[in-house]
Rosetta silent file (secondary structure, phi, psi, omega in degrees, C-alpha in Angstrom):
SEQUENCE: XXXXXXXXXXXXXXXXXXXXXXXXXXXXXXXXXXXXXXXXXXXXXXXXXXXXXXXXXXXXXXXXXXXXXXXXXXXXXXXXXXXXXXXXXXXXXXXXXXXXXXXXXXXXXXXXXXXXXXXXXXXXXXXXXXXXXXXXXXXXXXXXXXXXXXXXXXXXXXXXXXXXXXXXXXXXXXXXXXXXXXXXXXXXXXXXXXXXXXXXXXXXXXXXXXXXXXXXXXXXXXXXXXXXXXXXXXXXXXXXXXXXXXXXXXXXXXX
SCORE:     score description
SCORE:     0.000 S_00000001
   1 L     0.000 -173.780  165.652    0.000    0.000    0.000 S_00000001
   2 L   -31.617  -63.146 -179.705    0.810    3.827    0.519 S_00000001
   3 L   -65.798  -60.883 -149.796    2.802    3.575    3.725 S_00000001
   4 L   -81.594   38.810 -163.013    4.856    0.737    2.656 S_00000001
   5 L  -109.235  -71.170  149.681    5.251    2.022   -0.935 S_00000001
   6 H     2.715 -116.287  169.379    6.932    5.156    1.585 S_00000001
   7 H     9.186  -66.728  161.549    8.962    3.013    3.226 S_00000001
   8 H   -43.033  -81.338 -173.031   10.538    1.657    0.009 S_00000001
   9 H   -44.397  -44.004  165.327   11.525    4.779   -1.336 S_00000001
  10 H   -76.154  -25.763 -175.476   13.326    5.881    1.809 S_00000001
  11 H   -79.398  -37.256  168.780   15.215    2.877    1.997 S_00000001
  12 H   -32.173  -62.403  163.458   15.880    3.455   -1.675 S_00000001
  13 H   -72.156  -15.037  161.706   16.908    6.435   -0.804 S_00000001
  14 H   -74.238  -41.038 -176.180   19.345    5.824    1.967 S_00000001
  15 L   -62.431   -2.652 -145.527   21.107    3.536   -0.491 S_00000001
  16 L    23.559   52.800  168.605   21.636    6.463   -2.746 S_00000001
  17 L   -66.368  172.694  166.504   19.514    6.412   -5.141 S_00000001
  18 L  -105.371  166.655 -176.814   18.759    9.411   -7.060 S_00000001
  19 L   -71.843    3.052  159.193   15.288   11.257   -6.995 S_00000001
  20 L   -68.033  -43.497  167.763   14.811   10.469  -10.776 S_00000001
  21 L   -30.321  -94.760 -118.847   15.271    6.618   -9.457 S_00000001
  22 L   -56.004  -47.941  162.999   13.086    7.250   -7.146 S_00000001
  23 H   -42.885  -63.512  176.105   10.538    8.499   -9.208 S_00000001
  24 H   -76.221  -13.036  170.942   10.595    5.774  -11.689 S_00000001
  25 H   -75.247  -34.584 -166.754   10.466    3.135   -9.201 S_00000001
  26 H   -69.709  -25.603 -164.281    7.086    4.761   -7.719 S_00000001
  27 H   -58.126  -62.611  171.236    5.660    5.450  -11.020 S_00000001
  28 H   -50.536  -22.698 -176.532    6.605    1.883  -12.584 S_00000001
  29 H   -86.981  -50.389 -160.568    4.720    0.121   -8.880 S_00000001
  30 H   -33.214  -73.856 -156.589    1.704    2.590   -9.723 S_00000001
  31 H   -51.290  -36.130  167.881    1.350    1.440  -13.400 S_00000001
  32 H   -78.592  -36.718 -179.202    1.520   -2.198  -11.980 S_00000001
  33 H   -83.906    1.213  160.907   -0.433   -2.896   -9.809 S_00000001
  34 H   -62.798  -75.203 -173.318   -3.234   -0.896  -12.110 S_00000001
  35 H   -45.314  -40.978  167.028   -2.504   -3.403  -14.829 S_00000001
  36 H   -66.342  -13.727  173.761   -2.840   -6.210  -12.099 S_00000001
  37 H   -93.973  -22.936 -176.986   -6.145   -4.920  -11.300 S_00000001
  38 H   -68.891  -55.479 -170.827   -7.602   -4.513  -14.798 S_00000001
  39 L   -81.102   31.948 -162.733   -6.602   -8.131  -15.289 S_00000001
  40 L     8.451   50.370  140.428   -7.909   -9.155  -11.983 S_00000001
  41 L   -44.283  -43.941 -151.022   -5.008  -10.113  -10.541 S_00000001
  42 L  -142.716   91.616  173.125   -5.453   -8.269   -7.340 S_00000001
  43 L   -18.799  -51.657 -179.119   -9.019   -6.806   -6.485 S_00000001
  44 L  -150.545  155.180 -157.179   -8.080   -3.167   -6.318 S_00000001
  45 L   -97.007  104.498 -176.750   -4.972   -1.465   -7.077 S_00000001
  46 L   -76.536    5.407 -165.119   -3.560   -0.494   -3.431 S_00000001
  47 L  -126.667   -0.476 -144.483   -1.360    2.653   -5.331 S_00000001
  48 L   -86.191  -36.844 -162.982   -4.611    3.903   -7.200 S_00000001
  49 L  -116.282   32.614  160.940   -4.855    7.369   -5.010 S_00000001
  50 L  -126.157  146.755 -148.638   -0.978    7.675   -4.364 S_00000001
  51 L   -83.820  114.296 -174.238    0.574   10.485   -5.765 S_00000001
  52 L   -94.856  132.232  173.448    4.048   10.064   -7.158 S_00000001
  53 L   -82.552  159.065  163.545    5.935   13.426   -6.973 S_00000001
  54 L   -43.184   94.999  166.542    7.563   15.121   -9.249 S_00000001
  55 L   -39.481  146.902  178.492   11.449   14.356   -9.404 S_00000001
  56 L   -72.173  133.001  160.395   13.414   17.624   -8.837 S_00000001
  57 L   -50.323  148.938  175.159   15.344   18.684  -11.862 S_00000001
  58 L   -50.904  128.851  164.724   18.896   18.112  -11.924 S_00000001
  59 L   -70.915  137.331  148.984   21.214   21.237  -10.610 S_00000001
  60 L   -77.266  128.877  176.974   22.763   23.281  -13.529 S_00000001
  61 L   -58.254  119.074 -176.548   26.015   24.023  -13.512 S_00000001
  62 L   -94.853  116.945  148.262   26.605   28.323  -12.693 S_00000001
  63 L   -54.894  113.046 -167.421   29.605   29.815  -14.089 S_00000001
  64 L   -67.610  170.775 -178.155   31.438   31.291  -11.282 S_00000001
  65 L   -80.521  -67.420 -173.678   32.998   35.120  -11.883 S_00000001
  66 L   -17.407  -45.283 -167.158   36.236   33.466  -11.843 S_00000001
  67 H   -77.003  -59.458 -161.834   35.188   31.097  -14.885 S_00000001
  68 H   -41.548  -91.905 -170.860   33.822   34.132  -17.198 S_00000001
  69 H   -19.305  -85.212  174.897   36.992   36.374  -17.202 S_00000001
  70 H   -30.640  -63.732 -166.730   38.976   33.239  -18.193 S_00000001
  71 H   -50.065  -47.996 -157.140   36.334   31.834  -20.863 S_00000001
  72 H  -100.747    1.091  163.478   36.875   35.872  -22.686 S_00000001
  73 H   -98.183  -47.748 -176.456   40.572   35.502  -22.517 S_00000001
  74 H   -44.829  -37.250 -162.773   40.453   31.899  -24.153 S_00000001
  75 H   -69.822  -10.963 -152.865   38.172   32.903  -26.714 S_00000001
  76 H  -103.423  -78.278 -170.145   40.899   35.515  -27.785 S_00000001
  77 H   -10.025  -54.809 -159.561   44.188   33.482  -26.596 S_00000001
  78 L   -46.362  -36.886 -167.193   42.981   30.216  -28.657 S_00000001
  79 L  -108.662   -2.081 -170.447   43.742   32.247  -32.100 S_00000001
  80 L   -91.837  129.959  166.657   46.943   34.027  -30.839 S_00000001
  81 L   -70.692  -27.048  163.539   49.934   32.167  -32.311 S_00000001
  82 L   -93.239    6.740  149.925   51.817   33.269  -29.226 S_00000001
  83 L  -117.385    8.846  142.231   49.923   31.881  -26.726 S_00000001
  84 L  -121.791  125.439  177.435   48.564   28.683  -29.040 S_00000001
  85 L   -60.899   -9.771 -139.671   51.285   27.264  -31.070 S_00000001
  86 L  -108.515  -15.168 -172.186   48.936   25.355  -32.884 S_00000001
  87 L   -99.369    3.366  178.279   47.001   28.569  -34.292 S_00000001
  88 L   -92.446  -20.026  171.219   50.182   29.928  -36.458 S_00000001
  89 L   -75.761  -12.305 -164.049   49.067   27.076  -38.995 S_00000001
  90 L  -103.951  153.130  173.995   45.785   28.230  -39.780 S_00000001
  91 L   -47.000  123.981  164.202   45.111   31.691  -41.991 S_00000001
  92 H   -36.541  -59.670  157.993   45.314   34.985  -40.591 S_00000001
  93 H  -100.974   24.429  158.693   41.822   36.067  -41.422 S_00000001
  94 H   -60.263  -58.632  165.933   40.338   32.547  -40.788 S_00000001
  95 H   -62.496  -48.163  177.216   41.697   33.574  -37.222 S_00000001
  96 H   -67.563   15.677 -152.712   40.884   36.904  -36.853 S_00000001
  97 H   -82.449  -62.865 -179.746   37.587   35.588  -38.378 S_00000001
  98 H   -93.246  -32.687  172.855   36.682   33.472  -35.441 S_00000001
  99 H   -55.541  -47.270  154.700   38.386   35.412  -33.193 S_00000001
 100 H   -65.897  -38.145  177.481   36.269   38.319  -33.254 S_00000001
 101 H   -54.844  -75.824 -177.963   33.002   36.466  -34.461 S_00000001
 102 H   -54.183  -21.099 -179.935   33.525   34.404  -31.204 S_00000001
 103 H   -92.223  -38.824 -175.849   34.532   36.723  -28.640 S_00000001
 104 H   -82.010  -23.319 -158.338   31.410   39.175  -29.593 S_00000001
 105 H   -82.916   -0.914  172.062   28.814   36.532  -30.015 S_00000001
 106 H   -84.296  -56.607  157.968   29.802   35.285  -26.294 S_00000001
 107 H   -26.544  -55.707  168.082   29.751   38.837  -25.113 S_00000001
 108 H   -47.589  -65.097 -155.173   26.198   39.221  -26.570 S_00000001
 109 H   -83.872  -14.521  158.689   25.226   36.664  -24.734 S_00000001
 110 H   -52.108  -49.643 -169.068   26.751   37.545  -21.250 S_00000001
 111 H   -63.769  -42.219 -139.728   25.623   41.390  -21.935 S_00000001
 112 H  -116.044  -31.821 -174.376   22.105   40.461  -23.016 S_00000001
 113 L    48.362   45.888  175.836   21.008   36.866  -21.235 S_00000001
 114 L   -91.436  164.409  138.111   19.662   35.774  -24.395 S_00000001
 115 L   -25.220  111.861  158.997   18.947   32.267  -25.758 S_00000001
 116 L   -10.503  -70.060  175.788   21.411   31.014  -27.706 S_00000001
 117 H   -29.102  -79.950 -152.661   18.447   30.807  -30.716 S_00000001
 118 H   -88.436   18.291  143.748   17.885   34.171  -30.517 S_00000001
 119 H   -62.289  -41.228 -157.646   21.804   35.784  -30.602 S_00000001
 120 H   -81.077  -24.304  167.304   21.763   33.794  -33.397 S_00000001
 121 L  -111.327   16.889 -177.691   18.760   35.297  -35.441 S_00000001
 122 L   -48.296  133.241  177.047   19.977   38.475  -34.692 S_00000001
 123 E  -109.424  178.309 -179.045   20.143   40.354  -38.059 S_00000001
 124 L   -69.159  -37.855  145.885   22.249   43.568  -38.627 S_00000001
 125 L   -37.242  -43.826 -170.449   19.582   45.783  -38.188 S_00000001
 126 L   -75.876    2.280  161.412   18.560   44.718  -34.887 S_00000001
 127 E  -125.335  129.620 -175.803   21.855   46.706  -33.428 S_00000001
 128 E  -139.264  155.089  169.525   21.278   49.742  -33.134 S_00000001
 129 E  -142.016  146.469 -167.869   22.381   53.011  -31.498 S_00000001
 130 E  -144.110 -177.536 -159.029   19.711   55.363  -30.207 S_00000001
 131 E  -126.002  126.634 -171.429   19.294   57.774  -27.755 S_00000001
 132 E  -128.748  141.330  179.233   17.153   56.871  -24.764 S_00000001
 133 E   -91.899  109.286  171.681   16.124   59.506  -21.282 S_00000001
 134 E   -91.275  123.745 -175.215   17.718   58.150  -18.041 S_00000001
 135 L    20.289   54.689  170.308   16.256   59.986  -14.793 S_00000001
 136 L   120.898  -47.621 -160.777   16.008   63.150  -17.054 S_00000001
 137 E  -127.312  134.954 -155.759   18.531   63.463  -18.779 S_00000001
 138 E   -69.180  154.991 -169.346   19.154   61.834  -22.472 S_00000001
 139 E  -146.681  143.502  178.649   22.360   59.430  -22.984 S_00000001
 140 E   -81.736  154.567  158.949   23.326   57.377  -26.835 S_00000001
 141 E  -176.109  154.600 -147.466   23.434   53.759  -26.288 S_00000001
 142 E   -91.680  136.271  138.315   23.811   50.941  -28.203 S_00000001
 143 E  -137.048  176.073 -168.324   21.110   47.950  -27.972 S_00000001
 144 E  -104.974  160.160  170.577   19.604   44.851  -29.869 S_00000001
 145 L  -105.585 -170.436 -150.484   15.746   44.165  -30.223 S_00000001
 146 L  -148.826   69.550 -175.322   15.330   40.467  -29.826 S_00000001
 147 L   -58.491  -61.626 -164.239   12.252   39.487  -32.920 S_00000001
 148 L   -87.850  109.790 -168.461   12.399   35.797  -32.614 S_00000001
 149 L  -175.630  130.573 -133.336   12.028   34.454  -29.093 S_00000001
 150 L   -67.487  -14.034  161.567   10.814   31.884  -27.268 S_00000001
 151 L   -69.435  -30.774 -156.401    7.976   34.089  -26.020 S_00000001
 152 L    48.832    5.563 -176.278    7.200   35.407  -29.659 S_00000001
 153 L   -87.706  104.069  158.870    7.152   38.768  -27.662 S_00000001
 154 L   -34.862  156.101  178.352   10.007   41.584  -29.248 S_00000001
 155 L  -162.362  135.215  133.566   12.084   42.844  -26.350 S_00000001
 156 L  -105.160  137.019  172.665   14.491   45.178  -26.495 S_00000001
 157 L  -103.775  151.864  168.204   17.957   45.294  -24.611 S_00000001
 158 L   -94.575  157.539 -171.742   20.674   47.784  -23.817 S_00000001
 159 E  -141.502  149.120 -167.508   24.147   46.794  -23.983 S_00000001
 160 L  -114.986  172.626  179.665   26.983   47.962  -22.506 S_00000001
 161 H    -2.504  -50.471 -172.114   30.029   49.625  -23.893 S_00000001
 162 H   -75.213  -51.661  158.216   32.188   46.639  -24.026 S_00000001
 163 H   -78.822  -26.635  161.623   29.756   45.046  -25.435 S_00000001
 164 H   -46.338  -60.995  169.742   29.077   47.080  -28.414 S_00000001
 165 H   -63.328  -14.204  156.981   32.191   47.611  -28.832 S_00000001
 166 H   -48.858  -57.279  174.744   32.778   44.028  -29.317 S_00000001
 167 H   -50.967  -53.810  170.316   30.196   43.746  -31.973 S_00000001
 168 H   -52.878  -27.601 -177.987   31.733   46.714  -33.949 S_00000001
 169 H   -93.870   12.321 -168.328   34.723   45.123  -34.197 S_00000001
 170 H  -107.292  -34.324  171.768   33.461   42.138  -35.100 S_00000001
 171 H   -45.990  -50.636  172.694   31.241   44.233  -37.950 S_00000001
 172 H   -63.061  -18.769  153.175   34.555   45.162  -39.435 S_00000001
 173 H   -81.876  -54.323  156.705   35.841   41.796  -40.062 S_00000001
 174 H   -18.598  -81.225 -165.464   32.307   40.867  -41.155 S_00000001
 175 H   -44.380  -29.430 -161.772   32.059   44.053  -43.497 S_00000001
 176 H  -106.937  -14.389  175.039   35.595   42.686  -45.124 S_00000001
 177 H   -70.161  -55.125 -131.557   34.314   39.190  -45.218 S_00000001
 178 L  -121.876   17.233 -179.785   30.952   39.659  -47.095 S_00000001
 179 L   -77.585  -23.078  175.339   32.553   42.725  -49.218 S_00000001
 180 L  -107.075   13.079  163.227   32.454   40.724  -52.540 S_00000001
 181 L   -99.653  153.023 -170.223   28.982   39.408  -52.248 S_00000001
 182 L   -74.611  149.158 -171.148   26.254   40.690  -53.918 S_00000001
 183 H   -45.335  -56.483 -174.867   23.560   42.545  -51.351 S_00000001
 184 H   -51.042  -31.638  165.212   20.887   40.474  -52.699 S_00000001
 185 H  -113.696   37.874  155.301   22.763   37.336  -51.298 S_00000001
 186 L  -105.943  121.113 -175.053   23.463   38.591  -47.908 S_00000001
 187 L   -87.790  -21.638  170.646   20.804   37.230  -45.984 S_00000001
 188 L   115.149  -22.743  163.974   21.849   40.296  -42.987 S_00000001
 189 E   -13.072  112.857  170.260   22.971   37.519  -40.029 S_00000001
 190 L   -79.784   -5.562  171.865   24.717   39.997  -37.575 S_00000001
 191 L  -110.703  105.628  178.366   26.736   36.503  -36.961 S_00000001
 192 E  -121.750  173.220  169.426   27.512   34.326  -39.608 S_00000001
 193 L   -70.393 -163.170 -161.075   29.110   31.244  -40.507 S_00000001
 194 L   -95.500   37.583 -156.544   32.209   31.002  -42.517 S_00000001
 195 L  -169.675   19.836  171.247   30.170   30.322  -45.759 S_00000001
 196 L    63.047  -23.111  164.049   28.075   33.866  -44.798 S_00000001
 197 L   -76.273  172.909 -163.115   25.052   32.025  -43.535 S_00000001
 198 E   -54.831  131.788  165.197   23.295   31.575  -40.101 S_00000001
 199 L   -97.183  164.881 -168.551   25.324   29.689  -37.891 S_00000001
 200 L   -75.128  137.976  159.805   24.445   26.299  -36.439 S_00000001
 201 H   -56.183  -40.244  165.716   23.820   26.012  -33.042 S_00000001
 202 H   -59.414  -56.061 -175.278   25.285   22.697  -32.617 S_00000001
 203 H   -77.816  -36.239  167.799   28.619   23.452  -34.301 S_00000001
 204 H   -37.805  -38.187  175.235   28.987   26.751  -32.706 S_00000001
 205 H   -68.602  -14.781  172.904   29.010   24.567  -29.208 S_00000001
 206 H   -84.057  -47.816  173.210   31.689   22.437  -30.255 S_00000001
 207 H   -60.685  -36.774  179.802   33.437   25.624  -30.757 S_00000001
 208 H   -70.993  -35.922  163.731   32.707   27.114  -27.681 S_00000001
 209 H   -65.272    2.494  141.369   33.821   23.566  -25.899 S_00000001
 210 H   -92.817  -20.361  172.473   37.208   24.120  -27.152 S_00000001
 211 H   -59.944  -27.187 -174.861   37.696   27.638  -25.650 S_00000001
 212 H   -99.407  -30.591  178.237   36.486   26.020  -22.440 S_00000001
 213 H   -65.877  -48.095 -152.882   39.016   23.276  -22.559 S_00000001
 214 H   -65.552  -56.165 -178.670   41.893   25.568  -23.884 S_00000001
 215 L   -56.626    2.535 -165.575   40.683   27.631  -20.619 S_00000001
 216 L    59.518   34.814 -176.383   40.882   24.395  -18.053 S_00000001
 217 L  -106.034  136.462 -178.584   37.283   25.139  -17.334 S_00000001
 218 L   -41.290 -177.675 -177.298   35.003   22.291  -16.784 S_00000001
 219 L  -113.898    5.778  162.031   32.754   20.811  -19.410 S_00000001
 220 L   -93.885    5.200  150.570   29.459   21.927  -17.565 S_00000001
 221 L   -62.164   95.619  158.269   29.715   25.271  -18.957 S_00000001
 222 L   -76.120  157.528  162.220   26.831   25.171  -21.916 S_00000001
 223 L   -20.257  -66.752 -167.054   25.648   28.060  -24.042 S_00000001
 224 H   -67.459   -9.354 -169.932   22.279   27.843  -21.723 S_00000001
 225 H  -112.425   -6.791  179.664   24.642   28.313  -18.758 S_00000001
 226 H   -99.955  -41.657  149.535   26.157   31.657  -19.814 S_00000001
 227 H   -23.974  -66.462  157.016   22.252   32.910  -19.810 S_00000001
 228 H     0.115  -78.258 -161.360   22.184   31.274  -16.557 S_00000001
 229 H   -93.200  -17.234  161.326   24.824   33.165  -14.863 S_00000001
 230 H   -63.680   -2.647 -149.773   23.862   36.497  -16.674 S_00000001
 231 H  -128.256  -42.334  178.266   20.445   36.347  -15.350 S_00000001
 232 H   -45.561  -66.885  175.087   21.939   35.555  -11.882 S_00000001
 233 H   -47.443  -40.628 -170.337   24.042   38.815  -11.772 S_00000001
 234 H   -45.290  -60.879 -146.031   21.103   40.639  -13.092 S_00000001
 235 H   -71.710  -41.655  176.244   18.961   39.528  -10.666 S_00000001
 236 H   -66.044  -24.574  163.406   20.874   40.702   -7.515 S_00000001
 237 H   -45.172  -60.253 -177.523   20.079   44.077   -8.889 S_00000001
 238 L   176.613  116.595  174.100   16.326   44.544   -9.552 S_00000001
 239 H   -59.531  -63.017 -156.451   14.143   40.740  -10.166 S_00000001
 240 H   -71.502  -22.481 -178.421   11.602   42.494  -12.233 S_00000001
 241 H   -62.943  -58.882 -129.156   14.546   44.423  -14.824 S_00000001
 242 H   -88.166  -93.455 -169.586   15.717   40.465  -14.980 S_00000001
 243 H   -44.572  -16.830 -178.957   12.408   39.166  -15.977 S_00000001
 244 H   -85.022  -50.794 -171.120   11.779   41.561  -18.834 S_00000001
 245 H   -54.543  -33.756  163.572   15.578   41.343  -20.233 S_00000001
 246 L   -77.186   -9.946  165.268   14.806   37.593  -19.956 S_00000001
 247 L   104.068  -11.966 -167.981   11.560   37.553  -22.175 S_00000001
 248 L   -81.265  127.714 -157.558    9.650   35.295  -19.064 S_00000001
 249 L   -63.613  -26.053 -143.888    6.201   35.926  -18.895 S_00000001
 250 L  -150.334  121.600 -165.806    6.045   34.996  -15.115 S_00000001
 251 H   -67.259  -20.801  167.812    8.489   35.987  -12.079 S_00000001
 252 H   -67.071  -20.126  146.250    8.248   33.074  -10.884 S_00000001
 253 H   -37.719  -64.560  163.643   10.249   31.610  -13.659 S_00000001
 254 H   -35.019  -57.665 -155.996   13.005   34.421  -13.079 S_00000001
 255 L   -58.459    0.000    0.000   13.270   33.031   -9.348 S_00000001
């Protein structure tokens, strides 16, 4: 029954299982002892009213401030033939290529605490610099709208200095990239691949998982985890600024 169904699960649980285990063992008695009752095995199902909770999700790994600072020198370092030996074989503006491309579109996403997805469907347009009124008095500043997002809601963000200036300088290797195609076949990608189109999500992470190796940084930094810890900083600041720059409909989400 109920209690000793209990019972189980804590001993289960002393043993060290994990609460996914835990889960699937209650779920898997539930489901049986139903099926033994349909097929009148068993008169009634002695699980029929007991409620299997919800496993907890698994913690995600937070990139510490320590990890960032490193991760933005790697991304640079990786392409320097004097600090990788291994980067003097490859083409000068293959490297500065990736080198900028990679260092801004990681910035973006620290600065902004978007979704991978939607750094990614950023067009050229969508950075912009405008002039906005701070307590009064007006200040330029650079930010992205956000079109495509998991919300469908537009959002615009502000970005700061560093990052902008990342982006420009990554516009200038762009701009020298894409200078002998015709307009009409520029699809507008403020990031592209090496072939001028939209980059992949998947192979961009493979890129980013050598920059974290190069750095000696664990392999539980993901894409989704640099959101993560931008949303984190954010957060000690002002909760509700957090939930809009993250696009979530609900604060409790933010939390």
């Amino acid at each position: 029954g109920k209690r000793n169904m209990d019972e189980y699960l804590v001993a289960r649980s002393e043993s060290g299982k994990s609460q996914s285990t835990l889960h699937h063992d209650a779920l898997t008695a539930k489901v049986f002892m139903k099926w033994c009752a349909r097929n009148d095995l068993i008169t009634r199902s002695l699980l029929a009213d007991y409620e299997v909770r919800a496993a907890p999700p698994p913690n995600m790994y937070m990139p510490t401030e320590e990890d960032v600072p490193k991760l933005l020198d790697a991304l640079h370092d990786i392409w320097e033939p004097s600090k990788n030996v291994a980067a003097r074989y490859t083409n000068p503006n293959k490297r500065s290529f990736h080198r900028e491309r990679n260092y801004a579109l990681v910035v973006t996403l620290l600065d902004t605490a978007c979704r991978i997805g939607e750094v990614l469907s950023l067009k050229q347009e969508d950075f912009q610099h405008t002039k906005v009124i701070v307590k009064g008095v007006e200040r330029a500043v650079w930010q992205v709208t956000i079109r495509k997002s998991k919300g469908r809601e537009p959002r615009t963000i502000p970005m700061s200095k560093d990052g902008a200036d990342a982006i420009r300088n990554w516009l200038t290797v762009r701009n020298r990239v894409m200078k002998n195609v015709p307009k009409e076949e520029d699809e507008g990608w403020l990031f592209i691949s090496e072939t001028g189109g939209r980059i992949d999500e998947g192979r961009f992470l493979k890129t980013l998982k050598k920059s974290i190796r190069y750095a000696g940084l664990t392999d539980d930094i993901t894409l989704h985890s640099l959101r993560r810890y931008s949303l984190n900083q954010l957060s000690k600041v002002d909760v509700l600024a957090t939930q809009r720059i993250a696009g979530h409909k609900d604060t409790k989400t933010t939390l």
